Coordinates of N, CA and C in Angstrom, one line a residue:
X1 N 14.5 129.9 96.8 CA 15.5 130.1 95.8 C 14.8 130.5 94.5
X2 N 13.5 130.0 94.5 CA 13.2 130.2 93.3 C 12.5 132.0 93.4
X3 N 12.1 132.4 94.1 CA 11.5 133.4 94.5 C 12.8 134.4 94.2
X4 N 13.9 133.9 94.2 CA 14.8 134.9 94.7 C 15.5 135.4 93.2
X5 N 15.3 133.6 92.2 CA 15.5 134.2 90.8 C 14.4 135.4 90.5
X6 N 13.2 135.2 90.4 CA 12.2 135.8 90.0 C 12.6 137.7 90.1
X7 N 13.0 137.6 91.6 CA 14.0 138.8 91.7 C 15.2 139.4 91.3
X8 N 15.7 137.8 90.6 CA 17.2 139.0 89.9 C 16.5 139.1 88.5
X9 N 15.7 138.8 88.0 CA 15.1 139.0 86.7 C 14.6 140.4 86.6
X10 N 13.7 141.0 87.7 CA 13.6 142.5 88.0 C 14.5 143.2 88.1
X11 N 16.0 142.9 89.0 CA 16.7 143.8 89.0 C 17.2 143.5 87.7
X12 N 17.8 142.4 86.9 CA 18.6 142.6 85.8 C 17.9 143.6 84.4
X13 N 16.7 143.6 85.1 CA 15.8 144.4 83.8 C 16.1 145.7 83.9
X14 N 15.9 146.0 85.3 CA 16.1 147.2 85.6 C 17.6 147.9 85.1
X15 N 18.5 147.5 85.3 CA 19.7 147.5 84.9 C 20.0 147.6 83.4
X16 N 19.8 147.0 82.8 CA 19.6 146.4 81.6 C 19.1 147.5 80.5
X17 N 17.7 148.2 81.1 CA 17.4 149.1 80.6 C 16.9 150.4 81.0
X18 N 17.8 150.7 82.2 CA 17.6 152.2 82.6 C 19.3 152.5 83.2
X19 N 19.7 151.7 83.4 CA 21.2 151.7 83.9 C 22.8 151.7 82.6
X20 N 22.0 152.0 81.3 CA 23.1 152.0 80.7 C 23.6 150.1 80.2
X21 N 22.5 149.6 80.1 CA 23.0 147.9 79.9 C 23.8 147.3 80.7
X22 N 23.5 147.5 81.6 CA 24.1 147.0 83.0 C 23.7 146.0 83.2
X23 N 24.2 144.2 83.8 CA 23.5 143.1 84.3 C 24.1 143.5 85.9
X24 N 22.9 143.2 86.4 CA 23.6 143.6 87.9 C 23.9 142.2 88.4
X25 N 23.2 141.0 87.9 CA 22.7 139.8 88.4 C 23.6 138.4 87.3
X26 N 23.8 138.6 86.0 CA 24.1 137.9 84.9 C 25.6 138.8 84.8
X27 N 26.7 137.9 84.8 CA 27.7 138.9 84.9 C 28.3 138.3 83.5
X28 N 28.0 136.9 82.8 CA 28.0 136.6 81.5 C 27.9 137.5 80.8
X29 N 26.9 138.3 80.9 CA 26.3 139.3 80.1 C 27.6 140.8 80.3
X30 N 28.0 141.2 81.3 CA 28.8 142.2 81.3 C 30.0 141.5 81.1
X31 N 30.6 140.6 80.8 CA 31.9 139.9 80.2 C 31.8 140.1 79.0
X32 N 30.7 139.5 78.4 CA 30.3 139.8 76.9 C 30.5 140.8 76.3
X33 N 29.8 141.9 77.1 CA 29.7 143.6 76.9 C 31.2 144.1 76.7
X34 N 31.9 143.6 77.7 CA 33.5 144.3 77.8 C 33.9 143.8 76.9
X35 N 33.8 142.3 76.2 CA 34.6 142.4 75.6 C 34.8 142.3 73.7
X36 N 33.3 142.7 74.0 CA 33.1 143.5 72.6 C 33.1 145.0 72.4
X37 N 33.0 145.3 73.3 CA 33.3 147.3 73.9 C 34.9 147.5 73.6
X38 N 35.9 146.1 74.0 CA 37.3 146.2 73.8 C 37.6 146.5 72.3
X39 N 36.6 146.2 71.4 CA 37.3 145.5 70.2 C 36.9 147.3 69.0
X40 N 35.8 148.1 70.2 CA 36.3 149.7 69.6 C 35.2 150.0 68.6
X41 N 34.7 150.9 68.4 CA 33.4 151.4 68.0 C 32.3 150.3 67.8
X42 N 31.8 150.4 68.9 CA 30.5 149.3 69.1 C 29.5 150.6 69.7
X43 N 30.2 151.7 70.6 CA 29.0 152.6 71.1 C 28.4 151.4 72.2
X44 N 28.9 150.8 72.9 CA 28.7 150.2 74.2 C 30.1 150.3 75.2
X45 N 28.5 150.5 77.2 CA 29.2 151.2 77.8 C 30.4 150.2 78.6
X46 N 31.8 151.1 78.9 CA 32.5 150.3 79.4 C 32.6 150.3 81.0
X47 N 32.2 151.3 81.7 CA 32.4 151.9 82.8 C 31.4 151.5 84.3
X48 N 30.3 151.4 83.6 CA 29.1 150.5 84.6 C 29.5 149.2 84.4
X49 N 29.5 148.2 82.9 CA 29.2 147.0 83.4 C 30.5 146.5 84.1
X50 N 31.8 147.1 84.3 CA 33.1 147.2 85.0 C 32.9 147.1 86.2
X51 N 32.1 148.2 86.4 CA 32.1 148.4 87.9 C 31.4 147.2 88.9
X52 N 30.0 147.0 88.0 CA 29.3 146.2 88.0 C 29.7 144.5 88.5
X53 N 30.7 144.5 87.6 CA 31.8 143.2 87.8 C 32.2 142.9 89.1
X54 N 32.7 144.9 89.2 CA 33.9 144.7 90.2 C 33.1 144.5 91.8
X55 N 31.9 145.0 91.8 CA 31.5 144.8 93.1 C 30.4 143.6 93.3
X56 N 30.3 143.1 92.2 CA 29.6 141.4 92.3 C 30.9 141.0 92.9
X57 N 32.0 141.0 92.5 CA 32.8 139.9 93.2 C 33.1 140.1 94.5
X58 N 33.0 141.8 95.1 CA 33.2 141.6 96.2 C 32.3 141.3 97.5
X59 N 30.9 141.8 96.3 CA 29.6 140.8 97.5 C 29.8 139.4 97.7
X60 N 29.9 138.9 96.4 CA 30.6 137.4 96.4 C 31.4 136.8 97.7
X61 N 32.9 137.7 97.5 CA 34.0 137.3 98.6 C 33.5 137.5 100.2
X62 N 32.4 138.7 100.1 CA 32.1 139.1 101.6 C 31.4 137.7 101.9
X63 N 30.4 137.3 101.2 CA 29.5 136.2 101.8 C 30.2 135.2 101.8
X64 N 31.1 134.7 100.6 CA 31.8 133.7 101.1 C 32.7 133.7 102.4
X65 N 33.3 134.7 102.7 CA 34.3 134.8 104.2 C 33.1 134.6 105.8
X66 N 31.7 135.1 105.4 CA 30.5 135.0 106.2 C 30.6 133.5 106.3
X67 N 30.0 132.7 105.3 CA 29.7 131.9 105.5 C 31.0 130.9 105.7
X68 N 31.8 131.1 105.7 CA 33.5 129.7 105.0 C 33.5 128.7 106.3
X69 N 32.9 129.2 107.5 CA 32.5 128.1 108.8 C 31.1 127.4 109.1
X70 N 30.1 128.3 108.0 CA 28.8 128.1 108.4 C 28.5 126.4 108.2
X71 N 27.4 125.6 109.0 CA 27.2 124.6 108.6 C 26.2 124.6 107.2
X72 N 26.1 123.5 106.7 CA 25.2 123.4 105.1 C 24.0 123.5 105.5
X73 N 23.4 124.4 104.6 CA 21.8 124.2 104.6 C 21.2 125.8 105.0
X74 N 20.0 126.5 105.0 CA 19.8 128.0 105.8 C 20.5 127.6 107.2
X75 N 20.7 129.0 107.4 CA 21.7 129.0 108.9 C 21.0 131.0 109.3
X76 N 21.8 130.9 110.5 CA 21.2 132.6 110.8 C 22.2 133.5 110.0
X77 N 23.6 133.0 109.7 CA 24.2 134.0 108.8 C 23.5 134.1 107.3
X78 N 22.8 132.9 107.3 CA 22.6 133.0 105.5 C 21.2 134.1 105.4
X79 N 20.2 133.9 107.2 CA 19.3 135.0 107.1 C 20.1 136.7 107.3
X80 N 21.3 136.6 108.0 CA 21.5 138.4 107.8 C 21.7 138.7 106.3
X81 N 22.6 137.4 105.9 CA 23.3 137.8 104.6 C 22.3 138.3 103.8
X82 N 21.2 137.5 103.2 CA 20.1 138.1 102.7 C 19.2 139.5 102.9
X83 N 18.8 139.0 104.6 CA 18.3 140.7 104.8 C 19.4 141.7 104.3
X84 N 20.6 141.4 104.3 CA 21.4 142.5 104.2 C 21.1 143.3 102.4
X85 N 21.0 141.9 101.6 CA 20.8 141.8 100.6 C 19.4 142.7 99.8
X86 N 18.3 142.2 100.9 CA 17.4 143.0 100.8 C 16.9 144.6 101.2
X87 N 18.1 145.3 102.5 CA 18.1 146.0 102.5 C 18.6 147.3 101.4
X88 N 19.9 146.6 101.1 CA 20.8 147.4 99.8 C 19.6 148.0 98.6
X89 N 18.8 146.5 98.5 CA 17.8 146.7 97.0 C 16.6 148.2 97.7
X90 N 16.4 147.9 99.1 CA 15.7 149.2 99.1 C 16.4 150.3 99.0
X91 N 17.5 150.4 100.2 CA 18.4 151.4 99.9 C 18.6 152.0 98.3
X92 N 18.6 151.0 97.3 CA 19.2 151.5 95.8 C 17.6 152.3 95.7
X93 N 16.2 151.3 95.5 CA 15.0 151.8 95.2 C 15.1 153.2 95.8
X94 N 15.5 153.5 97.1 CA 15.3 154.7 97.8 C 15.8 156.3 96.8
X95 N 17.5 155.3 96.5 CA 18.5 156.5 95.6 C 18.0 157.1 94.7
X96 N 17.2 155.9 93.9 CA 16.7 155.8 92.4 C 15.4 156.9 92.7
X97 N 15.0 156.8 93.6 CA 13.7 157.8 93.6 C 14.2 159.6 94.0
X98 N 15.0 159.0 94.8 CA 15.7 160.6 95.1 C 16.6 161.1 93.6
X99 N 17.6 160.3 93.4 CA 18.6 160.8 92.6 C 17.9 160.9 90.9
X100 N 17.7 159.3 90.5 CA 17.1 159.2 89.0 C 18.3 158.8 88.7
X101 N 18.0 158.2 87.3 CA 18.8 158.0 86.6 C 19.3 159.0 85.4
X102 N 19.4 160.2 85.6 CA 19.5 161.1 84.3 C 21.2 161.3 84.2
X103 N 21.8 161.3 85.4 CA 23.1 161.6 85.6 C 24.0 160.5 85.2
X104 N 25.3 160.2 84.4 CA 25.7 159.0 84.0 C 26.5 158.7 85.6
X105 N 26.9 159.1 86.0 CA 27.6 158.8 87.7 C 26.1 158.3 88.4
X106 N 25.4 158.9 88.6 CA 24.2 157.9 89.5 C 24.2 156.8 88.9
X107 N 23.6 156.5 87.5 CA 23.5 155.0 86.7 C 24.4 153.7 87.4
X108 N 26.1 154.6 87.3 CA 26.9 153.5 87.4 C 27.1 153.0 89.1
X109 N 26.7 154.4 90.0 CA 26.7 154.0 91.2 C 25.5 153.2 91.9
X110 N 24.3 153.2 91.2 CA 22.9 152.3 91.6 C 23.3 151.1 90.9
X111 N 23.8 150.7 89.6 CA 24.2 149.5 89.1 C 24.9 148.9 89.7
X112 N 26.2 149.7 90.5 CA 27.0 148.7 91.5 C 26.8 148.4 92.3
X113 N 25.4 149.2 92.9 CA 24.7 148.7 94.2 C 23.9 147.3 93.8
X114 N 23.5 147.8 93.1 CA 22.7 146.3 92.5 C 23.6 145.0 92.3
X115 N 24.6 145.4 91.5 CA 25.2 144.0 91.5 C 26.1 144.0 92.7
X116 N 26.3 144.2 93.9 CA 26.9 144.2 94.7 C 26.0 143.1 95.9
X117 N 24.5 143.6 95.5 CA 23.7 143.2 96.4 C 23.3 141.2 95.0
X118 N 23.3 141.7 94.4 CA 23.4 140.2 93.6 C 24.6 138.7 94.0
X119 N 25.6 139.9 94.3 CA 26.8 139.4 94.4 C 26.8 138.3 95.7
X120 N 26.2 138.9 96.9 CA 26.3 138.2 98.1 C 24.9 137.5 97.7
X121 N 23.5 137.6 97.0 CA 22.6 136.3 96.8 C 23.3 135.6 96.3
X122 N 24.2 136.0 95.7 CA 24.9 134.4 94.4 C 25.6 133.9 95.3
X123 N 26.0 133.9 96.2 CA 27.1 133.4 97.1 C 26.2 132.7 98.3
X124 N 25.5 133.1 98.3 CA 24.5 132.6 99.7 C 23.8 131.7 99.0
X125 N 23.2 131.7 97.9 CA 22.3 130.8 97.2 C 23.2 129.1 97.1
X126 N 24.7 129.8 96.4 CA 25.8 128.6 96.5 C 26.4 128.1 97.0
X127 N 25.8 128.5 98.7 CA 26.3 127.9 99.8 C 25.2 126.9 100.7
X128 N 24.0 127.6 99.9 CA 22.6 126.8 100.3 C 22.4 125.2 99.4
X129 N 22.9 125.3 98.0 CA 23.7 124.3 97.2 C 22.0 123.8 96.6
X130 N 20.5 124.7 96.5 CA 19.8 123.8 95.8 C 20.1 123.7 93.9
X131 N 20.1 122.4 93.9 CA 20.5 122.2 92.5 C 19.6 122.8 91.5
X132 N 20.9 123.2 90.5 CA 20.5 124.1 89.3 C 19.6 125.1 89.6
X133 N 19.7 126.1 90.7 CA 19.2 127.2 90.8 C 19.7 127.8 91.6
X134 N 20.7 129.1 90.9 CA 21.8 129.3 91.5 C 21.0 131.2 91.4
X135 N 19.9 131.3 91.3 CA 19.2 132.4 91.4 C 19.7 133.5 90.5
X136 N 20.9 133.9 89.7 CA 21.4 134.8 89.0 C 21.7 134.4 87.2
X137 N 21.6 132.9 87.1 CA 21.7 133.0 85.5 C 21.0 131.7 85.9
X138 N 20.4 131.4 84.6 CA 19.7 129.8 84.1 C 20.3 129.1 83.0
X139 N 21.8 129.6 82.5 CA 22.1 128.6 81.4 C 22.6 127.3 81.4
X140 N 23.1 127.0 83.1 CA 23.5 125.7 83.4 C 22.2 125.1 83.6
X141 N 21.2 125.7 84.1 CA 19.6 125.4 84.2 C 19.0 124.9 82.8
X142 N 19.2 125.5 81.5 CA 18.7 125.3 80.5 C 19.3 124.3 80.6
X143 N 20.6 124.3 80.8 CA 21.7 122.9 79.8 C 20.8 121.5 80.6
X144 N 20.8 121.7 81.8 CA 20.5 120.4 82.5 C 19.0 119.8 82.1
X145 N 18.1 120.9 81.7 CA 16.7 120.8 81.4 C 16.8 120.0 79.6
X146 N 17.7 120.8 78.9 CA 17.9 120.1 78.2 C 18.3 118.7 78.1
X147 N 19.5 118.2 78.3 CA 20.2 117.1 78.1 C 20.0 116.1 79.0
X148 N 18.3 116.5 79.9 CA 18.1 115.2 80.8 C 16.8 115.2 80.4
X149 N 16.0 116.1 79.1 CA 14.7 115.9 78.9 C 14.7 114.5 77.8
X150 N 13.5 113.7 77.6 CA 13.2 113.3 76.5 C 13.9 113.3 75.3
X151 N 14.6 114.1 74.6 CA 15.3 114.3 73.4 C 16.7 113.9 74.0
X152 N 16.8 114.1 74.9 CA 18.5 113.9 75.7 C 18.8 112.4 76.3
X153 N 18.8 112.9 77.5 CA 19.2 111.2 77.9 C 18.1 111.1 78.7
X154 N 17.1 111.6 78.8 CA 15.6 110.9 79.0 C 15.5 110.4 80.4
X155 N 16.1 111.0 81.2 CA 16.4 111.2 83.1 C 15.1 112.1 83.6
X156 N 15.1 113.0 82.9 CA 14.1 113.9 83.5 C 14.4 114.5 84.9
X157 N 15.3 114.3 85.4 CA 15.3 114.7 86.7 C 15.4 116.3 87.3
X158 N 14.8 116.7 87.8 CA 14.5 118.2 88.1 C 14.0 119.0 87.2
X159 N 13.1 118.2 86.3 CA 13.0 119.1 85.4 C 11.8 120.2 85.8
X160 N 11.0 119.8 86.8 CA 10.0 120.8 87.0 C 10.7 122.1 88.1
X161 N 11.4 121.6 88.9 CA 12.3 122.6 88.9 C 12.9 123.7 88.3
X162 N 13.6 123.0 87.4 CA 14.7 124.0 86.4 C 13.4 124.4 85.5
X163 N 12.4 124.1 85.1 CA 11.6 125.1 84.2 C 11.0 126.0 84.8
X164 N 10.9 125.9 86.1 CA 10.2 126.9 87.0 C 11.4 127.8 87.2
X165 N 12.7 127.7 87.4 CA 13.6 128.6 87.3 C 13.8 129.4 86.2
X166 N 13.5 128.9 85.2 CA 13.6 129.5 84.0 C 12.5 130.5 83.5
X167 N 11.4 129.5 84.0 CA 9.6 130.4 83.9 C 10.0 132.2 84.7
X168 N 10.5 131.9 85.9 CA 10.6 132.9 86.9 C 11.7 133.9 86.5
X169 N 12.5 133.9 86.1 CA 13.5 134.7 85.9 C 12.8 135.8 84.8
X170 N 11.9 134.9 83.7 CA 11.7 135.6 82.4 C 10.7 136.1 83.3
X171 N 9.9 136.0 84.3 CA 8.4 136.3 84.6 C 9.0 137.9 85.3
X172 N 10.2 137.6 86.1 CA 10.7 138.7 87.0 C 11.2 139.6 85.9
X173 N 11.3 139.3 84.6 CA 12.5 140.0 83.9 C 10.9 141.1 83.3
X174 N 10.1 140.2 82.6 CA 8.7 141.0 82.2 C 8.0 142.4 83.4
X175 N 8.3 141.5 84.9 CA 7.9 142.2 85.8 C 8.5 143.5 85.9
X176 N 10.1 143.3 86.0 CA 10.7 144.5 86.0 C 10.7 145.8 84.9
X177 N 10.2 145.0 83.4 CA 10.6 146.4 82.5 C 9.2 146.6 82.4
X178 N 7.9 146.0 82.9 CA 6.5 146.8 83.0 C 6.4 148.1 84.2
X179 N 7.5 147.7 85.5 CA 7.7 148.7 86.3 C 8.5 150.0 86.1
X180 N 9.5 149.8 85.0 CA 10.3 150.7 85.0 C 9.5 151.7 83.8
X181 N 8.4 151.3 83.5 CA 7.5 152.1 82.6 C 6.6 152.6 83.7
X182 N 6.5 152.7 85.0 CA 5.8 153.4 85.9 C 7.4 154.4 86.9
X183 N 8.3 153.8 87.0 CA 9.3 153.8 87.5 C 10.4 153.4 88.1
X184 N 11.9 153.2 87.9 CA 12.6 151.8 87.7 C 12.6 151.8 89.5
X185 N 12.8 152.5 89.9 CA 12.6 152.7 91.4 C 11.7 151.5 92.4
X186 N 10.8 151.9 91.4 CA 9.5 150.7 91.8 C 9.4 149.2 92.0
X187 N 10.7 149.2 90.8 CA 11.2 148.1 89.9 C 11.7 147.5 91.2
X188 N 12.9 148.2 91.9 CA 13.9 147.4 92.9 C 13.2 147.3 93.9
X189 N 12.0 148.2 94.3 CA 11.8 147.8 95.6 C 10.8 146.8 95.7
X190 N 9.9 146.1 94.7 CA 9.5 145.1 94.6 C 10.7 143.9 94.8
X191 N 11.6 143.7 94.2 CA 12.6 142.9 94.3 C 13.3 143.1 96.0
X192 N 13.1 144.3 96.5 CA 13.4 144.5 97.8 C 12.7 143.1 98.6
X193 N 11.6 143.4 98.8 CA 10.2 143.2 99.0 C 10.6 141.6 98.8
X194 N 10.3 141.2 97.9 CA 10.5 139.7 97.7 C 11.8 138.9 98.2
X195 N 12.9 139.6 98.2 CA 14.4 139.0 98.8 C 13.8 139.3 100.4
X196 N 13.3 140.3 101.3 CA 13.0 140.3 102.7 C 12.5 139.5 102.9
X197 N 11.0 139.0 102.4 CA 10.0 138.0 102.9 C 11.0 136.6 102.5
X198 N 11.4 136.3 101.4 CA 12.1 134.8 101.5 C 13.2 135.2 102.8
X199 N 13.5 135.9 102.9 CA 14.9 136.0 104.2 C 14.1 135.6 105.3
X200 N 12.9 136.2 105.2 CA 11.7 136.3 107.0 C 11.4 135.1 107.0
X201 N 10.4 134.4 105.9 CA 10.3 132.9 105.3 C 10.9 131.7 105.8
X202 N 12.6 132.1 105.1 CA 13.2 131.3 105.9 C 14.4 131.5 107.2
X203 N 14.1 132.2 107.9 CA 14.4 132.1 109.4 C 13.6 131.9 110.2
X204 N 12.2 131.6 109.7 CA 10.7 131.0 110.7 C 11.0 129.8 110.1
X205 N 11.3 129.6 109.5 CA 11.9 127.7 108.6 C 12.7 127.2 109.9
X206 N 13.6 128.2 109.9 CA 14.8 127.3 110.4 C 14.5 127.2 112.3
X207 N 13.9 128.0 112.6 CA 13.8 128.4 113.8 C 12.2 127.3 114.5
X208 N 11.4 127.3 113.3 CA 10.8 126.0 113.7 C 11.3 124.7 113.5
X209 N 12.3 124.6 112.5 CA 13.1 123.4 112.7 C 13.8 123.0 114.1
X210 N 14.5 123.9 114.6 CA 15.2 123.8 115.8 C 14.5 123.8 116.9
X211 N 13.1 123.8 116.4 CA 12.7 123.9 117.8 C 12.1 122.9 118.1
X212 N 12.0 122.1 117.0 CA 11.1 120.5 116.7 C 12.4 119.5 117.4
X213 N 13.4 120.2 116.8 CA 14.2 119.2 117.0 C 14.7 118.9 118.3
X214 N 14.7 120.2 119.0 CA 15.0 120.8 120.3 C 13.7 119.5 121.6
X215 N 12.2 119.8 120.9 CA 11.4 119.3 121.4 C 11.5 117.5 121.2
X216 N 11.8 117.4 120.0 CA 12.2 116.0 120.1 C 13.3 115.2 120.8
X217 N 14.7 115.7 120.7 CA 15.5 115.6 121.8 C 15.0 115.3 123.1
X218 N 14.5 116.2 123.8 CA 14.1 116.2 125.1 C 12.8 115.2 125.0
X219 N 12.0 115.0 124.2 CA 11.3 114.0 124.7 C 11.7 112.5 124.6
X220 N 12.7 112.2 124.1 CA 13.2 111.3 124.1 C 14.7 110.8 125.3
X221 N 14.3 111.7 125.8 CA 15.3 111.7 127.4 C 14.6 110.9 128.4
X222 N 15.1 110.5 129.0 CA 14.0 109.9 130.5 C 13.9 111.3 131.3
X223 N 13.3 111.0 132.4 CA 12.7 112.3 133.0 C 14.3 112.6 133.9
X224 N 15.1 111.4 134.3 CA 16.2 111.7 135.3 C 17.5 112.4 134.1
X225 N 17.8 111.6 133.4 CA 18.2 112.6 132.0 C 18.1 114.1 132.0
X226 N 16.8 114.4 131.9 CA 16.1 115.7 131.5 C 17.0 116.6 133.2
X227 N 16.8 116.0 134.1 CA 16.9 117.0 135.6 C 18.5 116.9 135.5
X228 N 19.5 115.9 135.3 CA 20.8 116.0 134.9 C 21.2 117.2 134.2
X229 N 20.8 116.7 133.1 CA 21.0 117.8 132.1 C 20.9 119.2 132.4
X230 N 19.7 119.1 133.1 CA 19.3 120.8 133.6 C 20.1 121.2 134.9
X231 N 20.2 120.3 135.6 CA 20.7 120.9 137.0 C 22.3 121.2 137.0
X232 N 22.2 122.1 137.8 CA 24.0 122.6 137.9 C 24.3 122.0 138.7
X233 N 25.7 122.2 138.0 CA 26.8 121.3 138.9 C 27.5 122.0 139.9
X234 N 27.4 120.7 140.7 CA 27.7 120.2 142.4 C 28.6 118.4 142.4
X235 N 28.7 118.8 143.3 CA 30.1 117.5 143.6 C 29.3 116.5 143.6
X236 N 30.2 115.1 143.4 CA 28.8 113.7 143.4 C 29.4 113.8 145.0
X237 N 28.2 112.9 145.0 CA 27.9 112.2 146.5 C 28.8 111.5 146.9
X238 N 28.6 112.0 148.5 CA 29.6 110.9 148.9 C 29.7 109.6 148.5
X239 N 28.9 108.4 148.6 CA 29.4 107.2 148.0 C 29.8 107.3 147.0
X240 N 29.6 107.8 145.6 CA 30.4 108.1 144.4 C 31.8 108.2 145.2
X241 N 32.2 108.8 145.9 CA 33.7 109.6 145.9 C 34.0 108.4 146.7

């Protein structure tokens, strides 16, 4: 999860500052945007961070309808959900290198890929439920880092956590506008790149989990258990009947 902030910090940079001020990932940020764009000569845009909005929520709704039966914790839907996630960001990197951003219609159609593909991490991240790292904003992260440090109520709890979420986002956000000075293109498919391997990461997680567990089960069977279990069924024996 933390890996996965570090990546919306790249994409939101990217966004941010080749996409017309677009957050693909921080949708605070395009609520804000609209609704001082509403209020009429600000010279900010209304049309990307909209769109932007509009297809975060529907990655959102997709992952949540994926997941609405899944059990808690990584699962194999939560690894497509991601690859899927990870694909999109290459797919955009791919656009971006073919199309560019010079055209205002490409800008707003790679921004909604982007927040589209943020939309289903934010959804999958808050179905995975690790606390205060919800991979797309840190201000509930700040709050909690605050008001359980030392000056607050002096809990401390998660705080190495939530600063490492906070460290990463800014690290990913530096990462992304140093790439978009080589090429913003570059920018997403590093973020590609990083959302696949946590997807790959954790489906060898989970897949060794199940298999420990798998192994542990069965060694804790007796050996007549074990041949039960395995043998097909046939009628009991006559004295049973």
């Amino acid at each position: 999860m933390l890996a996965l902030t570090f990546a919306t910090g790249v994409v939101d940079a990217v966004g941010y500052l080749r996409l017309d001020q677009v957050f693909a990932g921080n949708m605070t940020g395009n609520v804000v945007i609209l609704g001082m764009a509403a209020a009429g000569g600000t010279g900010l845009p209304v049309l990307g961070p909209a769109m932007a909005l509009v297809f975060f929520l529907v990655g959102a709704a997709v992952a949540g309808r994926v997941l609405r039966t899944a059990a808690p914790g990584w699962c194999r839907r939560c690894t497509g959900l991601l690859g899927g996630v990870g694909l999109v960001l290459a797919a955009t990197a791919l656009g971006l290198a073919v199309a560019g951003v010079g055209a205002p219609a490409a800008r707003v159609v790679m921004a909604s890929s982007l927040a589209l593909a943020m939309g289903v991490q934010a959804a999958t991240a808050r179905h995975l439920a690790v606390k205060d790292v919800t991979t797309v904003v840190v201000t509930s992260t700040l709050t909690g880092l605050a008001a359980d440090s030392r000056l607050g109520a002096a809990r401390g709890q998660g705080a190495l956590r939530r600063g490492a979420a906070v460290t990463l986002i800014i690290v990913g956000a530096v990462t992304g506008a140093a790439l978009c000075h080589v090429h913003e293109g570059l920018a997403v498919a590093a973020a590609a790149f990083v959302v696949l391997a946590v997807t790959g990461l954790g489906h060898v997680a989970v897949r060794s989990t199940d298999y420990v567990a798998a192994a542990t089960t069965g060694s804790t069977m007796s050996p007549t258990s074990r041949s039960l279990a395995s043998a097909p069924d046939r009628p009991p024996p006559a004295s049973a009947r």
